[in-house]
Amino acid sequence: MTPRVREILSWYGSENIGVLTNMARMMNTGKLAGTGKLVILPVDQGFEHGPARSFAKNPDAYDPAYHFELAIESGCNAYAAPVGQLEACARDFAGEIPLILKVNNSDVLFGSKAPISALTSSVDDALRLGCSGIGFTIYPGSQHRKQMYEEIAQISQEAKKAGLAVVIWSYARGEQLSKEGETGIDVIAYSAHIAAQLGANIIKVKPPTAHIEQAEAKKVYEAQGIKVSTLAQRTEHVVKSCFNGKRVVIFSGGEAKATPDILEEVKQLAQGGAFGSIMGRNAFQRPKKEALELLKNVMETFAGKTLN
Amino acid sequence: MTPRVREILSWYGSENIGVLTNMARMMNTGKLAGTGKLVILPVDQGFEHGPARSFAKNPDAYDPAYHFELAIESGCNAYAAPVGQLEACARDFAGEIPLILKVNNSDVLFGSKAPISALTSSVDDALRLGCSGIGFTIYPGSQHRKQMYEEIAQISQEAKKAGLAVVIWSYARGEQLSKEGETGIDVIAYSAHIAAQLGANIIKVKPPTAHIEQAEAKKVYEAQGIKVSTLAQRTEHVVKSCFNGKRVVIFSGGEAKATPDILEEVKQLAQGGAFGSIMGRNAFQRPKKEALELLKNVMETFAGKTLN
Amino acid sequence: MTPRVREILSWYGSENIGVLTNMARMMNTGKLAGTGKLVILPVDQGFEHGPARSFAKNPDAYDPAYHFELAIESGCNAYAAPVGQLEACARDFAGEIPLILKVNNSDVLFGSKAPISALTSSVDDALRLGCSGIGFTIYPGSQHRKQMYEEIAQISQEAKKAGLAVVIWSYARGEQLSKEGETGIDVIAYSAHIAAQLGANIIKVKPPTAHIEQAEAKKVYEAQGIKVSTLAQRTEHVVKSCFNGKRVVIFSGGEAKATPDILEEVKQLAQGGAFGSIMGRNAFQRPKKEALELLKNVMETFAGKTLN
Amino acid sequence: MTPRVREILSWYGSENIGVLTNMARMMNTGKLAGTGKLVILPVDQGFEHGPARSFAKNPDAYDPAYHFELAIESGCNAYAAPVGQLEACARDFAGEIPLILKVNNSDVLFGSKAPISALTSSVDDALRLGCSGIGFTIYPGSQHRKQMYEEIAQISQEAKKAGLAVVIWSYARGEQLSKEGETGIDVIAYSAHIAAQLGANIIKVKPPTAHIEQAEAKKVYEAQGIKVSTLAQRTEHVVKSCFNGKRVVIFSGGEAKATPDILEEVKQLAQGGAFGSIMGRNAFQRPKKEALELLKNVMETFAGKTLN
Amino acid sequence: MTPRVREILSWYGSENIGVLTNMARMMNTGKLAGTGKLVILPVDQGFEHGPARSFAKNPDAYDPAYHFELAIESGCNAYAAPVGQLEACARDFAGEIPLILKVNNSDVLFGSKAPISALTSSVDDALRLGCSGIGFTIYPGSQHRKQMYEEIAQISQEAKKAGLAVVIWSYARGEQLSKEGETGIDVIAYSAHIAAQLGANIIKVKPPTAHIEQAEAKKVYEAQGIKVSTLAQRTEHVVKSCFNGKRVVIFSGGEAKATPDILEEVKQLAQGGAFGSIMGRNAFQRPKKEALELLKNVMETFAGKTLN
């Protein structure tokens, strides 16, 4: 147990020892073990966008075993997926990598400006599958936010009682937000903060842009001279917005893009104090060899050194 | 126990032995026993479309005993029906064929672009009737998808705890889908994938057409050159979309049609790697002798050989 | 126990012996005892239409005792009423006639094209009142059908576990049905079939008219030449629609009308194979002597002979 | 489904269809399928007598897989064992043979004239392991009989609600019974009858001797001239004592003995109308080849003909 | 994940993935990680024998932190203790070593020939403390065996549902057993077998002596020529008695003794195929440096090579 991991655990004084144990398991697994940094492979794209959009580019990825292998071989800290995706292979990989059960999911066969995911699995499922945590998506900005916040409040209580860590995917969306507003710095920082307030142990948001969505917020950002021109600055601001940096905040890779773009983004996230990345499509839509190379570079960037 | 059935069971490593036992029962019954292929007789048409539309063409079919006899004599792997339909004769046929209790049902006395079925029976009913599994319809695309996904998540957990297999009928329908979109290849593959993610042991969808409904999906199908011009190709794509072929996917016969059309369709389904058919109206709306002949041909097509 | 009653019980092989016992009690009571025919007195009109509309015409009927007496004296097989109506006198008539507790009820102080009744009593009430069964109204066609089907599924399971018979009043109503459609032959047959699928032991519908409401159904009625021109033919079709005649289907008398009209209707119902009538207003809104005479004639018609 | 199996099921009119289905599964499995006769392999000796006494003679039998294989290869109708013994291999043999979970067990590290077994598993275990029934030992004659009868009453209710068949091992033992009295004809017939009265679907007793233990019973046996001099006569009396032969009564093989002795005993059991044997030590303590030969002979004796 | 660990997990096909994950965690921790061998530090002596008898010899051991440190530094696979002992320091060591919560405990302020431990903690406690398993002591031979077997059956079901591994300490004791009989080879093998039948994932017994306690067993040991003269032979027999070696059986160190005696004992255990040792007093009653040296030697013996 490194001092850094011990320090991070010390921020979670209200959690029971089971939750700390599972957080430690994630932080002590893979190439970034002990650094306090995390790279997680999430594969809920099949559910969220459909199988062809998710897997056709790299057809090996149709197989659930592929993702277990990719996460393990690349040295990720954890692998996150919906219940069916985990069930398909979890027996074959039992004990090889910490698992996060994504307990709610959406599809795009019905779209809405008032998004809310369905609860597709439970804390009991997470326990029987040997998971270290559960993942839950909230959409701040949706008119259904009350229901979502209450769902996560309840399932989080149940999960933590069972010693499971709680990871919140916080994606602002809704009628009153513009498309670019969804990733505006004020909105991302706010969404991350809401997740922290809801008791998330690990917070996942998208990399923020320099756009500021809310007029009231804009006044303050300008008056106080909050620096948001570089991604590193914005990252720092988001992390600071989560209890002054005392919550683990990780960033999604977003849409598929070219390798140099990803690495530049990750470099800035790392400079800004991000605790890591949760990288799905950019990992599993590449050929495996390329994906392993990319993830190695990403991990090295977060580690600040060359890894084996 | 054939190697093929054993292989199929090996894909379900997260299920308990009761679920595997009931899957084995279905796969080891009837003319296709041991092949890993399934032909199931479903009779929920009376509830779904009304008695005259379902049974008037072949009035023997008004009698629930007829369907038990048809399923048994034809050598089907299982018989699926709502609770009343099963209760009417299950004592007389106890132990003769695996039963699937269709636990939710709809009727057409009220139609809606936001469909959702009613839970008309329970896991307790399935157990007291000696069933091997439960059947549940979801309508991805409906604005009630959240409720449906949560209903199946809960009843599935309960059913599997009791050792029952879970069969999901996945039929996309809803305000944002065109009529032809409901059977478009992208939508069918996506619907099947959602069922897999929800933990279905057996997935039932309609045969897909070459139509592509979703613009974002269309780009990918074209860019990746996914072949969807023949039904065999489309079937292969749907099966692949379910955990790379490691879930049992069967196809409904759809509307009543002429025998040569059915057999051509089944031939292509079989070529594409379908695990079988669930054939209701096309079976029970024919005179029994004709239905037995048809089912024999269907089974032979899936078996790839002449059956007794 | 007559062979006919034994034969009818044989159709209910999935019910426990308590349910069979209570069905036998009803079939072995009154003037029609042993014939397999049933005439039941239902008095939920006070709740459904208000007291004056129900009882002012024959003021003796304001007294709940009156209905017990009418049912017993006339030799009905059972008496059905809401909880208050039964509670008022059940102690005084304990053991004299099988009772059916009507567990849900509606009033007309609020009308809706999306009807649903309220659960006003329970299986526990039915047991403490010594009832032989419960009665429940569904409105197929209502947008609340999901809720109603789920309510009856649950209460039916509970009632049968306690050995009570389940009687379903199935009345199609809703936004997409025309007024005359509510009693159209296709809709009545479909409603009766839904009740059978939901596990009803006894099914109550209205006498059907020759109207065909649904376009898809109309095609089939015409193509298959289903005869629906006389009430006897329509009755036969409805009974056939309930598991090929293997469910007890009885018909309500509907609105108050003249004696000859009632008797003609009953004659045709009997010719068509109806299992009996459930006759409320036409019985209790007449002076008692006249009502007794009418019920005697009705029973004789169903018995096909002169009764004592 | 043979007429004989259908006839046997007809004796169990109070059981739900799930129980009948599981009884049918047992009667339709193995070499005796369809005959209404049963040969069951029970392996609870390890728990009951210790591993060396049970398995050292044929060391292959230390392996739980051996017993699954023996039961399947020999064509037994079912395999019965405690939870650990089943769990060890049930996944590998899922669906190959009906299983009976022996839910209570004793060991001989503490002996008592007031025996009572411990509940070591549950109906939930039976369901998750895909069992067709549960097995339970009662010791009529023990001062703890009240507790045992109440335990089986409760677990039987739960098992049958879940569609599981109930097998009762009925072994009279206790302070007031002599050693030879435990297998006396009056005591065995009485023990079997008690099991029937407790609702057993299948009753297992030891082959009775001509000894009569109870003075009051002896008077009747003599006065009525009940023939008990041959095992065939005694078997007939025991079977008659179980609802005039309308319950499935099978006989244990008892202590290990020589092949001719076993076959002579089985011959007489079969002549007396026994429904079969439950043969443990005499099967698994022989080398496999010899055990398969013996079981073949036993099955042929019950079938009354030469089997494949 | 080594092939050996994967092989061991394959023996537990009835357990869910959570249980496998926690077994893998234990087998993949410490110096023996990946070998399939286990050395566990148990510290329930304070409760079982009192603090002075347990800790006075090495006063550092009064401090619960000492034992966490000892288990971690020595490279044990897991640390087992009662709830208070774990609670005292578990936050400080969260995630550093798999924990086993000893859920029942005895003290010696009341001694009995009919021993039974008290349930002092629960599965909920195990989860909130981040444990990988629970430990439970049974005393076969005690007249309270029924109660104990039922307690472990129930708590085991609950623990496994939550993904926790179940470790059974099986110590025969009771009125009918002599003092030397408690460790007699027949009794130890029987006790281990009972634990296996009760569903233990890991079985802990004492090293057996050549004494044979039970007359009936003695006959078999002699007749079959079971070799029990060396500890290695006896160990082999005990392991074979647990499902032919397909359960993890570990041996306690027993009373404190001299280092060479311990190492000789461990050597023979290892030769006989033991899966490891659970060593309490012999570890923590030595000065830490000495204890670390001893544990290193013990682990090397099980590993069959020199460890770092």
Short mmCIF file of N, CA and C in Angstrom, two decimals, chain D residues 171-221:
data_model
loop_
_atom_site.label_atom_id
_atom_site.label_comp_id
_atom_site.label_asym_id
_atom_site.label_seq_id
_atom_site.Cartn_x
_atom_site.Cartn_y
_atom_site.Cartn_z
N TYR D 171 -37.39 -44.19 8.70
CA TYR D 171 -36.64 -45.22 9.43
C TYR D 171 -37.02 -45.18 10.90
N ALA D 172 -37.79 -46.16 11.34
CA ALA D 172 -38.17 -46.17 12.76
C ALA D 172 -36.96 -46.49 13.64
N ARG D 173 -36.74 -45.69 14.64
CA ARG D 173 -35.67 -45.89 15.63
C ARG D 173 -36.06 -45.17 16.90
N GLY D 174 -35.66 -45.72 18.04
CA GLY D 174 -35.93 -44.99 19.27
C GLY D 174 -35.82 -45.89 20.48
N GLU D 175 -35.94 -45.28 21.61
CA GLU D 175 -35.72 -45.97 22.89
C GLU D 175 -36.62 -47.18 23.08
N GLN D 176 -37.84 -47.09 22.56
CA GLN D 176 -38.81 -48.14 22.85
C GLN D 176 -38.85 -49.23 21.77
N LEU D 177 -37.98 -49.09 20.80
CA LEU D 177 -37.94 -50.11 19.74
C LEU D 177 -36.69 -50.96 19.89
N SER D 178 -36.87 -52.27 19.75
CA SER D 178 -35.72 -53.16 19.76
C SER D 178 -34.98 -53.00 18.43
N LYS D 179 -33.76 -53.48 18.38
CA LYS D 179 -32.98 -53.39 17.14
C LYS D 179 -33.71 -54.13 16.02
N GLU D 180 -34.19 -55.35 16.30
CA GLU D 180 -34.89 -56.08 15.23
C GLU D 180 -36.27 -55.49 14.95
N GLY D 181 -36.79 -54.80 15.94
CA GLY D 181 -38.08 -54.14 15.75
C GLY D 181 -38.04 -53.07 14.68
N GLU D 182 -36.85 -52.45 14.51
CA GLU D 182 -36.73 -51.36 13.53
C GLU D 182 -37.11 -51.81 12.11
N THR D 183 -36.91 -53.10 11.83
CA THR D 183 -37.27 -53.61 10.50
C THR D 183 -38.42 -54.63 10.56
N GLY D 184 -39.06 -54.72 11.69
CA GLY D 184 -40.22 -55.60 11.80
C GLY D 184 -41.32 -55.16 10.84
N ILE D 185 -42.08 -56.13 10.35
CA ILE D 185 -43.09 -55.81 9.34
C ILE D 185 -44.11 -54.79 9.83
N ASP D 186 -44.54 -54.91 11.10
CA ASP D 186 -45.53 -53.95 11.59
C ASP D 186 -44.94 -52.54 11.65
N VAL D 187 -43.67 -52.47 12.04
CA VAL D 187 -43.03 -51.16 12.19
C VAL D 187 -42.73 -50.53 10.82
N ILE D 188 -42.26 -51.33 9.89
CA ILE D 188 -41.98 -50.81 8.54
C ILE D 188 -43.29 -50.33 7.88
N ALA D 189 -44.34 -51.15 7.98
CA ALA D 189 -45.61 -50.77 7.37
C ALA D 189 -46.14 -49.48 8.00
N TYR D 190 -45.97 -49.41 9.32
CA TYR D 190 -46.44 -48.23 10.06
C TYR D 190 -45.61 -47.00 9.65
N SER D 191 -44.30 -47.15 9.56
CA SER D 191 -43.41 -46.03 9.19
C SER D 191 -43.74 -45.54 7.79
N ALA D 192 -43.98 -46.47 6.90
CA ALA D 192 -44.32 -46.09 5.53
C ALA D 192 -45.64 -45.32 5.51
N HIS D 193 -46.60 -45.80 6.30
CA HIS D 193 -47.89 -45.15 6.36
C HIS D 193 -47.77 -43.72 6.93
N ILE D 194 -46.94 -43.58 7.94
CA ILE D 194 -46.74 -42.23 8.51
C ILE D 194 -46.19 -41.30 7.43
N ALA D 195 -45.23 -41.78 6.64
CA ALA D 195 -44.67 -40.95 5.56
C ALA D 195 -45.77 -40.56 4.58
N ALA D 196 -46.63 -41.51 4.26
CA ALA D 196 -47.75 -41.21 3.35
C ALA D 196 -48.65 -40.14 3.96
N GLN D 197 -48.92 -40.31 5.24
CA GLN D 197 -49.79 -39.34 5.93
C GLN D 197 -49.14 -37.96 5.99
N LEU D 198 -47.82 -37.92 6.01
CA LEU D 198 -47.13 -36.62 6.05
C LEU D 198 -47.03 -35.99 4.65
N GLY D 199 -47.58 -36.67 3.65
CA GLY D 199 -47.63 -36.07 2.32
C GLY D 199 -46.48 -36.45 1.40
N ALA D 200 -45.74 -37.50 1.74
CA ALA D 200 -44.63 -37.92 0.88
C ALA D 200 -45.15 -38.29 -0.51
N ASN D 201 -44.42 -37.87 -1.55
CA ASN D 201 -44.73 -38.31 -2.90
C ASN D 201 -44.08 -39.65 -3.19
N ILE D 202 -42.90 -39.84 -2.61
CA ILE D 202 -42.19 -41.11 -2.73
C ILE D 202 -41.74 -41.49 -1.33
N ILE D 203 -41.93 -42.77 -0.99
CA ILE D 203 -41.64 -43.25 0.37
C ILE D 203 -40.53 -44.28 0.29
N LYS D 204 -39.53 -44.09 1.13
CA LYS D 204 -38.43 -45.05 1.16
C LYS D 204 -38.38 -45.72 2.52
N VAL D 205 -38.44 -47.03 2.52
CA VAL D 205 -38.28 -47.80 3.78
C VAL D 205 -37.30 -48.94 3.54
N LYS D 206 -36.94 -49.60 4.63
CA LYS D 206 -36.07 -50.78 4.51
C LYS D 206 -36.94 -52.01 4.22
N PRO D 207 -36.37 -53.03 3.61
CA PRO D 207 -37.12 -54.27 3.43
C PRO D 207 -37.49 -54.83 4.81
N PRO D 208 -38.74 -55.19 5.00
CA PRO D 208 -39.19 -55.63 6.32
C PRO D 208 -38.88 -57.11 6.58
N THR D 209 -38.69 -57.44 7.84
CA THR D 209 -38.53 -58.84 8.24
C THR D 209 -39.89 -59.35 8.73
N ALA D 210 -39.94 -60.63 9.09
CA ALA D 210 -41.21 -61.21 9.55
C ALA D 210 -41.47 -60.92 11.03
N HIS D 211 -40.49 -60.31 11.68
CA HIS D 211 -40.66 -59.94 13.08
C HIS D 211 -41.82 -58.96 13.26
N ILE D 212 -42.59 -59.18 14.34
CA ILE D 212 -43.63 -58.19 14.66
C ILE D 212 -43.30 -57.61 16.03
N GLU D 213 -43.13 -56.31 16.08
CA GLU D 213 -42.58 -55.66 17.27
C GLU D 213 -43.65 -55.33 18.31
N GLN D 214 -44.78 -54.86 17.86
CA GLN D 214 -45.75 -54.31 18.81
C GLN D 214 -46.82 -55.35 19.17
N ALA D 215 -47.03 -55.52 20.46
CA ALA D 215 -47.94 -56.55 20.95
C ALA D 215 -49.35 -56.34 20.39
N GLU D 216 -49.81 -55.11 20.42
CA GLU D 216 -51.17 -54.83 19.94
C GLU D 216 -51.29 -55.13 18.45
N ALA D 217 -50.24 -54.84 17.73
CA ALA D 217 -50.24 -55.11 16.29
C ALA D 217 -50.21 -56.62 16.03
N LYS D 218 -49.40 -57.31 16.84
CA LYS D 218 -49.24 -58.77 16.66
C LYS D 218 -50.60 -59.46 16.71
N LYS D 219 -51.44 -59.04 17.67
CA LYS D 219 -52.78 -59.64 17.79
C LYS D 219 -53.55 -59.53 16.47
N VAL D 220 -53.49 -58.35 15.86
CA VAL D 220 -54.24 -58.13 14.62
C VAL D 220 -53.66 -58.93 13.46
N TYR D 221 -52.34 -58.90 13.35
CA TYR D 221 -51.71 -59.67 12.25
C TYR D 221 -52.12 -61.13 12.33
#
